[in-house]
Short mmCIF file of C-alpha atoms and ligand atoms in Angstrom, two decimals:
data_model
loop_
_atom_site.label_atom_id
_atom_site.label_comp_id
_atom_site.label_asym_id
_atom_site.label_seq_id
_atom_site.Cartn_x
_atom_site.Cartn_y
_atom_site.Cartn_z
CA UNK M 1 79.53 -53.21 54.16
CA UNK M 2 77.95 -54.01 57.51
CA UNK M 3 78.35 -51.23 60.04
CA UNK M 4 77.45 -51.87 63.67
CA UNK M 5 76.70 -48.99 66.04
CA UNK M 6 77.00 -49.74 69.75
CA UNK M 7 78.10 -48.31 73.07
CA UNK M 8 81.87 -48.60 73.51
CA UNK M 9 83.12 -51.17 75.99
CA UNK M 10 86.08 -50.62 78.31
CA UNK M 11 88.43 -52.46 75.98
CA UNK M 12 87.40 -50.46 72.88
CA UNK M 13 90.26 -48.08 72.17
CA UNK M 14 88.88 -45.08 70.32
CA UNK M 15 91.57 -43.69 67.99
CA UNK M 16 92.63 -40.14 68.93
CA UNK M 17 93.05 -39.44 65.20
CA UNK M 18 89.31 -39.98 64.76
CA UNK M 19 88.32 -37.74 67.69
CA UNK M 20 90.67 -35.04 66.40
CA UNK M 21 88.63 -34.78 63.16
CA UNK M 22 85.88 -33.13 65.23
CA UNK M 23 87.96 -31.29 67.80
CA UNK M 24 91.54 -30.16 67.12
CA UNK M 25 92.54 -30.09 70.79
CA UNK M 26 93.82 -33.38 72.23
CA UNK M 27 94.01 -31.63 75.60
CA UNK M 28 90.28 -30.79 75.58
CA UNK M 29 89.36 -34.27 74.25
CA UNK M 30 91.23 -35.88 77.15
CA UNK M 31 89.28 -33.70 79.59
CA UNK M 32 85.83 -34.92 78.44
CA UNK M 33 86.41 -38.36 76.95
CA UNK M 34 86.38 -40.36 80.19
CA UNK M 35 83.28 -38.52 81.46
CA UNK M 36 81.14 -39.20 78.39
CA UNK M 37 79.03 -42.04 77.01
CA UNK M 38 80.83 -43.22 73.88
CA UNK M 39 78.99 -44.67 70.90
CA UNK M 40 81.07 -46.25 68.18
CA UNK M 41 80.53 -47.39 64.60
CA UNK M 42 82.47 -50.49 63.63
CA UNK M 43 83.21 -52.10 60.29
CA UNK M 44 83.98 -55.64 61.45
CA UNK M 45 86.29 -54.90 64.39
CA UNK M 46 87.63 -51.57 63.21
CA UNK M 47 86.25 -48.38 64.79
CA UNK M 48 85.33 -46.03 61.95
CA UNK M 49 83.00 -43.61 63.75
CA UNK M 50 82.50 -42.14 67.20
CA UNK M 51 80.03 -39.99 69.10
CA UNK M 52 80.57 -38.74 72.65
CA UNK M 53 77.57 -37.77 74.80
CA UNK M 54 78.24 -35.64 77.85
CA UNK M 55 75.77 -34.78 80.62
CA UNK M 56 75.70 -31.02 81.17
CA UNK M 57 72.76 -30.84 83.58
CA UNK M 58 70.39 -33.50 85.02
CA UNK M 59 68.09 -33.41 81.97
CA UNK M 60 70.51 -32.10 79.32
CA UNK M 61 73.22 -33.83 77.34
CA UNK M 62 75.54 -32.53 74.63
CA UNK M 63 77.00 -34.39 71.66
CA UNK M 64 80.48 -33.08 72.32
CA UNK M 65 82.27 -35.02 69.59
CA UNK M 66 81.09 -36.81 66.43
CA UNK M 67 83.43 -38.06 63.73
CA UNK M 68 83.49 -40.60 60.92
CA UNK M 69 86.67 -41.75 59.13
CA UNK M 70 86.88 -39.86 55.84
CA UNK M 71 86.43 -42.87 53.50
CA UNK M 72 83.23 -43.79 55.35
CA UNK M 73 81.70 -40.29 55.34
CA UNK M 74 78.45 -39.43 53.54
CA UNK M 75 77.11 -43.00 53.83
CA UNK M 76 74.64 -42.32 56.65
CA UNK M 77 76.90 -43.35 59.54
CA UNK M 78 76.88 -39.90 61.19
CA UNK M 79 73.10 -39.79 60.97
CA UNK M 80 72.83 -43.30 62.51
CA UNK M 81 75.20 -42.33 65.33
CA UNK M 82 72.92 -39.37 66.13
CA UNK M 83 69.79 -41.60 66.00
CA UNK M 84 71.47 -43.95 68.50
CA UNK M 85 72.52 -41.00 70.68
CA UNK M 86 68.89 -39.81 70.82
CA UNK M 87 67.78 -43.30 71.94
CA UNK M 88 70.52 -43.47 74.56
CA UNK M 89 69.78 -39.97 75.89
CA UNK M 90 66.05 -40.82 76.21
CA UNK M 91 66.98 -43.94 78.21
CA UNK M 92 68.99 -41.64 80.49
CA UNK M 93 65.85 -39.49 81.05
CA UNK M 94 67.35 -36.60 79.14
CA UNK M 95 64.87 -34.02 77.82
CA UNK M 96 67.17 -31.75 75.81
CA UNK M 97 70.01 -32.69 73.50
CA UNK M 98 72.55 -30.07 72.43
CA UNK M 99 75.25 -29.89 69.78
CA UNK M 100 77.53 -27.16 68.50
CA UNK M 101 79.46 -26.59 65.32
CA UNK M 102 81.88 -23.99 64.05
CA UNK M 103 80.69 -21.31 61.63
CA UNK M 104 82.34 -23.02 58.59
CA UNK M 105 80.45 -26.29 59.26
CA UNK M 106 77.75 -26.01 56.59
CA UNK M 107 77.50 -29.79 56.03
CA UNK M 108 77.35 -30.44 59.76
CA UNK M 109 74.56 -27.86 60.15
CA UNK M 110 72.59 -29.58 57.36
CA UNK M 111 73.02 -32.98 58.96
CA UNK M 112 72.10 -31.78 62.43
CA UNK M 113 68.95 -30.03 61.16
CA UNK M 114 67.96 -33.21 59.26
CA UNK M 115 68.32 -35.03 62.60
CA UNK M 116 65.99 -32.58 64.38
CA UNK M 117 68.31 -29.94 65.83
CA UNK M 118 67.46 -26.23 65.56
CA UNK M 119 69.82 -23.28 65.81
CA UNK M 120 69.39 -21.56 69.17
CA UNK M 121 72.31 -19.18 69.31
CA UNK M 122 75.83 -18.15 68.42
CA UNK M 123 78.77 -17.93 70.82
CA UNK M 124 80.92 -15.30 69.20
CA UNK M 125 84.70 -15.91 69.24
CA UNK M 126 84.23 -19.23 71.06
CA UNK M 127 87.11 -20.85 69.13
CA UNK M 128 89.43 -17.82 69.22
CA UNK M 129 89.07 -17.69 72.99
CA UNK M 130 89.72 -21.40 73.62
CA UNK M 131 92.13 -22.70 71.01
CA UNK M 132 95.76 -21.62 70.80
CA UNK M 133 96.03 -22.11 67.04
CA UNK M 134 93.81 -20.45 64.45
CA UNK M 135 91.45 -23.09 62.96
CA UNK M 136 90.82 -22.86 59.21
CA UNK M 137 88.01 -24.94 57.70
CA UNK M 138 86.54 -24.75 54.22
CA UNK M 139 88.80 -21.76 53.56
CA UNK M 140 87.55 -19.55 56.41
CA UNK M 141 88.44 -19.11 60.05
CA UNK M 142 86.47 -21.22 62.48
CA UNK M 143 85.70 -18.45 64.94
CA UNK M 144 82.13 -18.65 66.26
CA UNK M 145 80.19 -21.58 67.73
CA UNK M 146 76.71 -22.23 66.33
CA UNK M 147 74.65 -23.71 69.17
CA UNK M 148 71.85 -26.16 68.33
CA UNK M 149 69.28 -28.00 70.47
CA UNK M 150 66.42 -30.45 70.23
CA UNK M 151 63.73 -31.56 72.66
CA UNK M 152 63.57 -35.32 73.07
N1 COA L 1 78.02 -32.94 51.01
C1 COA L 1 76.74 -32.54 51.24
N2 COA L 1 75.99 -33.00 52.27
C2 COA L 1 76.55 -33.88 53.09
C3 COA L 1 77.87 -34.35 52.93
C4 COA L 1 78.61 -33.85 51.82
N3 COA L 1 79.88 -34.23 51.59
N4 COA L 1 78.14 -35.22 53.92
C5 COA L 1 77.04 -35.30 54.69
N5 COA L 1 76.08 -34.50 54.18
C6 COA L 1 74.77 -34.25 54.74
C7 COA L 1 73.76 -34.73 53.83
O1 COA L 1 72.76 -33.74 53.93
C8 COA L 1 73.30 -36.04 54.39
O2 COA L 1 71.92 -36.13 54.26
P1 COA L 1 71.27 -37.09 53.16
O3 COA L 1 71.64 -38.48 53.60
O4 COA L 1 69.83 -36.78 53.29
O5 COA L 1 71.87 -36.71 51.86
C9 COA L 1 73.56 -35.90 55.87
O6 COA L 1 74.61 -34.95 55.98
C10 COA L 1 73.90 -37.23 56.54
O7 COA L 1 75.23 -37.51 56.36
P2 COA L 1 75.93 -38.79 56.94
O8 COA L 1 76.42 -39.61 55.80
O9 COA L 1 75.10 -39.45 57.96
O10 COA L 1 77.15 -38.10 57.67
P3 COA L 1 78.64 -38.68 57.87
O11 COA L 1 78.60 -40.13 58.16
O12 COA L 1 79.49 -38.20 56.78
O13 COA L 1 79.05 -37.94 59.23
C11 COA L 1 80.22 -36.04 60.07
C12 COA L 1 78.98 -36.54 59.34
C13 COA L 1 80.08 -34.54 60.30
C14 COA L 1 80.33 -36.75 61.43
C15 COA L 1 81.47 -36.38 59.19
O14 COA L 1 81.39 -35.69 57.99
C16 COA L 1 82.80 -36.07 59.87
O15 COA L 1 83.35 -36.89 60.62
N6 COA L 1 83.36 -34.85 59.62
C17 COA L 1 84.63 -34.47 60.23
C18 COA L 1 84.48 -34.24 61.73
C19 COA L 1 83.46 -33.18 62.04
O16 COA L 1 83.37 -32.15 61.38
N7 COA L 1 82.67 -33.43 63.13
C20 COA L 1 81.65 -32.53 63.58
C21 COA L 1 82.21 -31.43 64.38
S1 COA L 1 80.92 -30.26 64.77
#
């Protein structure tokens, strides 16, 4: 298996189904997708992973979406997407990289800490206040947003 990670080109059509793995709201995805830098992981010509980087402030970017097709998960692709995002953000003169995950995201929190992120705060009821439907993950309600950051 040879996976290539690169910045998406205009003709790369990122599957909505993939983006929805990380964010259940198509409406919100459509609001940020065109504004972000999109990194993609490809197996031959098929897109099997995505990461969207969004500039929040002049020296701060957020990884607003990261997802890997289920059959390709736990093979290091997510980690490599984050490594590439760090490189890209540095090229863009970014000093702080942010990411957030819901309270049930234990695996995500492990991965992000392995990549250098630290927990900096919790936004209580973030998901309840923004999403119409209740989100259940790993058997519990996804209610609070765990905020993480790293200095580049
Ligand atoms: N069980 C335990 N740890 C796991 C794991 C699993 N099933 N999957 C990943 N990890 C942890 C491991 O600690 C691993 O570190 P290691 O290589 O030292 O063992 C680390 O994460 C790296 O995992 P990696 O294989 O690079 O991650 P991935 O390619 O599976 O991508 C996600 C991670 C989160 C992008 C992917 O699981 C996904 O798309 N999930 C659904 C969408 C989502 O939740 N997005 C994030 C929203 S905040």
